[in-house]
Amino acid sequence: MLQSPLAIDVRRGAIAALGDVLADRRIATEGRIALVVGPGQGERIESDVDLPQCEVFQVSEGTVDAATELGKKLRSGAYEAVAGIGGGKTIDVTKFAATMAGIPMVAVATNLAHDGIASPVSSLEHEGGKPSIGVTMPIALVIDLDYVRAAPSHLVRSGIGDVVSNISAIEDWELAGRVNSEPVDGMAVTFARVAAEAILHRPDSVESDALLTVLAEGLVLSGMAMSVAGSSRPASGACHEILHAVTQLYPGTSNHGELAGLGALYASFLRVRDLGWSEARMHEIRDCLLRHDLPIVPSDVGLSAEEFAKAVVLAPDTRPGRFTILEHLNLSEDEIGRSVAEYVEAVGR
């Protein structure tokens, strides 16, 4: 069943009005609120938010242990609601903790790096890797464009890569529907596709408030698509299998959205080469990534073609049971190496 946010506020100065959102009696009747902030901007956020009676918790790690500890504190403090303020790590920790405590959560995003701000999933570090854990979707979303602008610009561009990768993820899901009769939810597909298409052809840059607003709305739509689907399927296919493999093999390589865009473009190349997919469609994705200075070949993120090929070999193991173009083609290691070389030649600058 679809969980949709109660309110979405995207504008400059939105954090200063957070008190108005939290004062909504559908969220908290008595006003016992907790705020969770990450390192770095925590002091500024506390001073900008006019909620003198709330309690502030700071999280510095995006781990299951940190989220569990926060969940215990929220539950023992009998808080009515919690607001997670910061980037993806802070919001993921807060979503998990709020779910554990059984209280509503308001996501306050200070950057637009990926679609986790509104998704029913938390990606948290654990001994076994970085699993995606099902959580309750935020009940309200506040996105302050002043904070987004203050963040490094590559984080905003990263969000563009993550949203545009929906196009590839949808193709993978529909392929699984045709080949394996996997159920495909039309509403989830529509949400994810609209989010990607709204960004794909825009000529303006991340300096534009209009693009930032559309990107924020696209990230929210992606989260809602996952909520409808009951999984990350409409926004995560071969593109995300590849990014998780890169992260596992080569920690610290680029970031989530940049790798998602790169993975989506490679997967699109495979569709053109092996499934007769539209070459023009592939170049639309390529041109969008280039327009926003996002990576399109492995060397753009500091990887050799051989290293990227190793990640593609590992990619299916990162999401067991998920069927994408990679599982469908089932290329050998040598064939993957040749495909990566062909891809670099086909889409390189």
Coordinates of C-alpha atoms in Angstrom, one line a residue:
M1 CA 0.0 0.0 0.0
L2 CA 1.2 3.5 -0.9
Q3 CA 2.6 5.6 2.0
S4 CA 2.6 9.2 0.9
P5 CA 4.2 12.1 2.7
L6 CA 1.8 14.2 4.7
A7 CA 3.5 17.4 3.5
I8 CA 6.3 18.4 1.1
D9 CA 8.0 21.8 1.5
V10 CA 10.7 22.7 -1.0
R11 CA 12.0 26.3 -0.9
R12 CA 14.6 28.6 0.5
G13 CA 14.4 29.1 4.3
A14 CA 12.3 25.9 4.8
I15 CA 14.2 24.8 7.8
A16 CA 13.3 28.0 9.7
A17 CA 9.6 27.0 9.2
L18 CA 10.2 23.4 10.5
G19 CA 8.3 24.3 13.7
D20 CA 5.2 24.9 11.7
V21 CA 5.4 21.4 10.1
L22 CA 6.0 19.8 13.5
A23 CA 3.2 21.8 15.1
D24 CA 0.7 19.9 12.9
R25 CA -1.3 17.9 15.4
R26 CA -1.4 15.0 13.0
I27 CA 2.3 14.6 13.7
A28 CA 2.6 15.5 17.4
T29 CA -0.2 16.4 19.8
E30 CA 1.9 17.4 22.9
G31 CA 5.0 18.8 21.2
R32 CA 7.5 16.3 22.5
I33 CA 9.9 16.3 19.5
A34 CA 13.4 15.1 18.9
L35 CA 15.8 16.5 16.3
V36 CA 18.6 14.4 14.9
V37 CA 21.5 16.2 13.1
G38 CA 24.7 15.1 11.5
P39 CA 28.2 16.5 12.1
G40 CA 29.2 19.7 10.4
Q41 CA 26.1 21.7 10.0
G42 CA 24.6 20.7 13.4
E43 CA 25.1 24.0 15.2
R44 CA 23.8 26.1 12.3
I45 CA 20.7 23.9 12.1
E46 CA 20.0 24.1 15.8
S47 CA 20.2 27.9 15.6
D48 CA 18.0 28.1 12.5
V49 CA 15.2 25.8 13.9
D50 CA 12.9 27.7 16.3
L51 CA 12.1 24.7 18.6
P52 CA 13.5 25.6 22.0
Q53 CA 11.8 22.7 23.8
C54 CA 12.9 19.9 21.6
E55 CA 15.9 17.6 22.4
V56 CA 18.7 17.4 19.9
F57 CA 20.7 14.2 19.1
Q58 CA 23.8 14.1 17.0
V59 CA 24.8 11.1 14.9
S60 CA 28.2 10.7 13.3
E61 CA 28.0 7.2 11.8
G62 CA 25.6 5.7 9.3
T63 CA 25.6 2.3 10.9
V64 CA 23.0 -0.2 12.1
D65 CA 24.4 0.1 15.6
A66 CA 24.1 3.9 15.6
A67 CA 20.5 3.7 14.3
T68 CA 19.6 1.0 16.9
E69 CA 21.1 3.1 19.8
L70 CA 19.1 6.2 18.6
G71 CA 16.0 4.1 18.3
K72 CA 16.3 3.0 22.0
K73 CA 16.7 6.7 23.1
L74 CA 13.7 7.8 21.1
R75 CA 11.6 5.0 22.5
S76 CA 12.7 5.5 26.2
G77 CA 12.1 9.3 25.9
A78 CA 8.5 8.8 24.8
Y79 CA 8.9 11.2 21.9
E80 CA 5.9 11.8 19.7
A81 CA 7.9 12.5 16.5
V82 CA 11.5 12.9 15.3
A83 CA 13.0 15.1 12.6
G84 CA 16.1 13.9 10.8
I85 CA 18.1 16.9 9.5
G86 CA 21.0 16.5 7.2
G87 CA 22.2 14.3 4.3
G88 CA 21.4 10.7 3.4
K89 CA 23.3 9.1 6.2
T90 CA 21.6 11.2 8.9
I91 CA 18.1 10.6 7.4
D92 CA 18.7 6.9 6.9
V93 CA 19.7 6.5 10.6
T94 CA 16.7 8.5 11.7
K95 CA 14.3 6.6 9.5
F96 CA 15.5 3.3 11.0
A97 CA 15.4 4.7 14.6
A98 CA 11.9 6.2 14.1
T99 CA 10.6 2.8 12.8
M100 CA 12.1 1.0 15.7
A101 CA 10.5 3.5 18.2
G102 CA 7.2 3.4 16.4
I103 CA 6.9 7.2 15.9
P104 CA 6.5 9.4 12.8
M105 CA 9.5 10.9 11.2
V106 CA 10.0 14.2 9.3
A107 CA 12.9 14.1 6.8
V108 CA 14.7 17.5 6.4
A109 CA 17.1 17.2 3.6
T110 CA 20.1 19.5 3.3
N111 CA 21.4 18.0 0.1
L112 CA 19.9 16.2 -2.9
A113 CA 22.4 13.5 -3.4
H114 CA 20.1 10.5 -3.8
D115 CA 16.5 9.3 -3.5
G116 CA 16.9 8.0 0.0
I117 CA 15.3 11.1 1.5
A118 CA 11.8 9.8 0.9
S119 CA 12.2 6.1 0.4
P120 CA 10.9 3.3 2.6
V121 CA 14.5 2.0 2.8
S122 CA 17.6 2.8 5.0
S123 CA 21.0 1.9 3.6
L124 CA 23.1 1.3 6.7
E125 CA 26.6 -0.1 7.3
H126 CA 26.9 -3.4 9.0
E127 CA 29.6 -6.1 9.5
G128 CA 28.2 -7.8 6.4
G129 CA 28.2 -4.8 4.1
K130 CA 25.7 -2.1 3.6
P131 CA 22.2 -3.7 3.3
S132 CA 19.0 -1.9 2.4
I133 CA 16.6 -2.2 5.3
G134 CA 12.9 -1.7 5.0
V135 CA 11.6 1.2 7.1
T136 CA 8.6 3.4 7.4
M137 CA 8.5 6.2 4.9
P138 CA 8.8 9.8 6.3
I139 CA 5.4 11.4 7.1
A140 CA 6.6 14.8 5.9
L141 CA 9.5 16.2 3.8
V142 CA 11.2 19.6 4.2
I143 CA 13.9 20.5 1.7
D144 CA 15.7 23.8 2.3
L145 CA 17.3 25.1 -1.0
D146 CA 19.6 27.5 1.0
Y147 CA 21.2 24.4 2.6
V148 CA 21.2 22.5 -0.7
R149 CA 23.1 25.4 -2.3
A150 CA 25.6 25.5 0.5
A151 CA 26.5 21.8 0.0
P152 CA 29.2 20.8 -2.5
S153 CA 27.8 21.0 -6.0
H154 CA 28.8 17.4 -6.8
L155 CA 26.2 16.2 -4.2
V156 CA 23.4 17.9 -6.2
R157 CA 24.8 16.4 -9.5
S158 CA 24.8 13.1 -7.8
G159 CA 21.1 13.3 -7.2
I160 CA 20.6 13.9 -10.9
G161 CA 22.5 10.7 -11.7
D162 CA 20.3 8.7 -9.2
V163 CA 17.0 10.0 -10.6
V164 CA 18.0 9.5 -14.3
S165 CA 19.1 5.9 -13.5
N166 CA 15.4 5.2 -12.9
I167 CA 15.1 4.8 -16.7
S168 CA 17.5 1.8 -16.6
A169 CA 15.9 0.3 -13.5
I170 CA 12.4 0.4 -15.1
E171 CA 13.7 -1.3 -18.2
D172 CA 15.2 -4.0 -16.0
W173 CA 11.9 -4.5 -14.2
E174 CA 9.9 -4.7 -17.4
L175 CA 12.4 -7.2 -18.8
A176 CA 11.9 -9.3 -15.7
G177 CA 8.2 -9.1 -16.3
R178 CA 8.5 -10.3 -19.9
V179 CA 11.1 -13.0 -19.3
N180 CA 10.2 -14.3 -15.8
S181 CA 6.6 -13.1 -15.4
E182 CA 7.6 -10.9 -12.5
P183 CA 4.7 -8.6 -11.4
V184 CA 5.3 -5.0 -12.5
D185 CA 3.4 -2.3 -10.7
G186 CA 2.2 0.4 -13.2
M187 CA 1.8 3.1 -10.7
A188 CA 5.3 2.6 -9.3
V189 CA 6.7 2.6 -12.9
T190 CA 4.9 5.9 -13.6
F191 CA 6.2 7.6 -10.5
A192 CA 9.8 6.5 -11.3
R193 CA 9.6 7.4 -15.0
V194 CA 8.1 10.9 -14.4
A195 CA 10.9 11.6 -11.9
A196 CA 13.5 10.7 -14.5
E197 CA 11.9 12.3 -17.5
A198 CA 11.4 15.6 -15.6
I199 CA 15.2 15.9 -15.3
L200 CA 16.4 14.2 -18.5
H201 CA 16.0 17.1 -21.0
R202 CA 16.2 20.1 -18.8
P203 CA 18.8 22.6 -20.1
D204 CA 19.4 24.5 -16.8
S205 CA 22.1 23.7 -14.3
V206 CA 22.3 23.1 -10.6
E207 CA 22.6 26.8 -10.1
S208 CA 18.9 27.1 -11.0
D209 CA 16.3 27.0 -8.2
A210 CA 13.9 25.7 -10.7
L211 CA 16.0 22.6 -11.5
L212 CA 16.7 22.0 -7.8
T213 CA 13.0 22.1 -7.1
V214 CA 12.3 19.6 -9.9
L215 CA 15.1 17.4 -8.7
A216 CA 13.8 17.5 -5.1
E217 CA 10.3 16.5 -6.4
G218 CA 11.9 13.7 -8.6
L219 CA 13.7 12.3 -5.6
V220 CA 10.5 12.3 -3.6
L221 CA 8.6 10.6 -6.5
S222 CA 11.3 7.9 -6.6
G223 CA 10.8 7.3 -3.0
M224 CA 7.1 7.0 -3.5
A225 CA 7.6 4.6 -6.4
M226 CA 9.5 2.3 -4.1
S227 CA 6.8 2.6 -1.5
V228 CA 4.2 1.6 -4.0
A229 CA 6.3 -1.3 -5.2
G230 CA 7.1 -2.5 -1.7
S231 CA 10.8 -2.7 -2.8
S232 CA 13.5 -0.6 -4.5
R233 CA 12.7 -2.3 -7.8
P234 CA 11.5 0.8 -9.8
A235 CA 14.6 2.8 -8.9
S236 CA 17.3 0.0 -8.6
G237 CA 18.3 -2.4 -11.3
A238 CA 21.6 -3.3 -13.0
C239 CA 22.7 0.3 -12.4
H240 CA 22.6 -0.2 -8.6
E241 CA 24.0 -3.7 -8.7
I242 CA 27.1 -2.2 -10.4
L243 CA 27.4 0.7 -8.0
H244 CA 27.2 -1.6 -5.0
A245 CA 29.8 -3.8 -6.6
V246 CA 32.1 -0.8 -7.2
T247 CA 31.6 0.3 -3.6
Q248 CA 32.4 -3.2 -2.3
L249 CA 35.5 -3.7 -4.4
Y250 CA 36.8 -0.1 -4.4
P251 CA 35.6 1.7 -1.3
G252 CA 35.6 5.5 -1.6
T253 CA 35.2 5.5 -5.4
S254 CA 32.9 8.4 -6.3
N255 CA 29.4 8.5 -4.7
H256 CA 26.1 6.8 -4.9
G257 CA 24.3 8.9 -7.6
E258 CA 27.4 9.3 -9.8
L259 CA 27.9 5.6 -9.9
A260 CA 24.2 5.0 -10.4
G261 CA 24.3 7.2 -13.5
L262 CA 27.4 5.4 -14.8
G263 CA 25.9 2.0 -14.2
A264 CA 22.7 3.0 -15.9
L265 CA 24.5 4.2 -19.0
Y266 CA 26.6 1.0 -19.3
A267 CA 23.4 -1.1 -18.8
S268 CA 21.7 1.0 -21.6
F269 CA 24.7 0.3 -23.9
L270 CA 24.1 -3.5 -23.3
R271 CA 20.4 -3.1 -24.2
V272 CA 21.4 -1.3 -27.4
R273 CA 24.0 -3.9 -28.3
D274 CA 22.2 -7.0 -27.4
L275 CA 18.4 -6.3 -27.2
G276 CA 18.0 -3.7 -30.0
W277 CA 17.2 -0.9 -27.6
S278 CA 17.0 2.7 -29.0
E279 CA 20.5 4.1 -29.5
A280 CA 19.0 7.6 -29.3
R281 CA 17.6 6.8 -25.9
M282 CA 21.0 5.8 -24.7
H283 CA 22.5 9.1 -25.9
E284 CA 19.7 11.0 -24.1
I285 CA 21.0 9.6 -20.9
R286 CA 24.6 10.2 -21.9
D287 CA 24.0 13.8 -22.8
C288 CA 22.1 14.4 -19.6
L289 CA 25.1 13.0 -17.6
L290 CA 27.6 15.1 -19.6
R291 CA 25.5 18.2 -19.2
H292 CA 25.7 18.0 -15.5
D293 CA 29.4 16.9 -15.4
L294 CA 28.6 13.4 -14.3
P295 CA 30.9 10.4 -15.1
I296 CA 30.1 8.4 -18.2
V297 CA 33.1 6.1 -18.4
P298 CA 35.1 4.2 -15.7
S299 CA 38.1 6.6 -15.9
D300 CA 35.9 9.5 -14.9
V301 CA 35.7 7.9 -11.4
G302 CA 39.3 6.7 -11.3
L303 CA 38.7 3.1 -12.4
S304 CA 40.4 1.3 -15.3
A305 CA 38.2 -0.6 -17.7
E306 CA 39.5 -3.9 -16.2
E307 CA 38.5 -2.7 -12.7
F308 CA 35.0 -1.7 -13.8
A309 CA 34.6 -5.1 -15.6
K310 CA 35.4 -6.9 -12.3
A311 CA 32.6 -4.9 -10.7
V312 CA 30.2 -5.9 -13.4
V313 CA 31.2 -9.5 -12.9
L314 CA 30.4 -9.2 -9.1
A315 CA 27.3 -7.0 -9.6
P316 CA 24.6 -9.7 -9.7
D317 CA 25.8 -11.1 -6.4
T318 CA 25.0 -7.8 -4.6
R319 CA 21.3 -8.2 -5.1
P320 CA 20.5 -12.0 -5.1
G321 CA 17.2 -12.8 -6.8
R322 CA 17.0 -9.5 -8.7
F323 CA 16.7 -10.0 -12.5
T324 CA 18.3 -7.3 -14.7
I325 CA 20.0 -7.1 -18.1
L326 CA 23.1 -8.5 -16.4
E327 CA 21.4 -11.7 -15.3
H328 CA 19.5 -12.0 -18.6
L329 CA 22.6 -11.8 -20.7
N330 CA 24.7 -13.8 -18.3
L331 CA 27.9 -12.8 -20.0
S332 CA 31.2 -14.6 -19.1
E333 CA 34.0 -12.7 -17.5
D334 CA 35.8 -12.4 -20.9
E335 CA 32.6 -11.2 -22.6
I336 CA 32.1 -8.6 -19.9
G337 CA 35.7 -7.4 -20.4
R338 CA 35.1 -7.0 -24.1
S339 CA 31.7 -5.3 -23.6
V340 CA 33.3 -2.7 -21.3
A341 CA 35.9 -1.9 -23.9
E342 CA 33.2 -1.5 -26.5
Y343 CA 31.2 0.6 -24.2
V344 CA 34.1 3.0 -23.5
E345 CA 34.7 3.4 -27.2
A346 CA 31.0 3.9 -28.0
V347 CA 30.1 6.6 -25.3
G348 CA 33.5 8.1 -24.5
R349 CA 33.9 11.8 -24.8

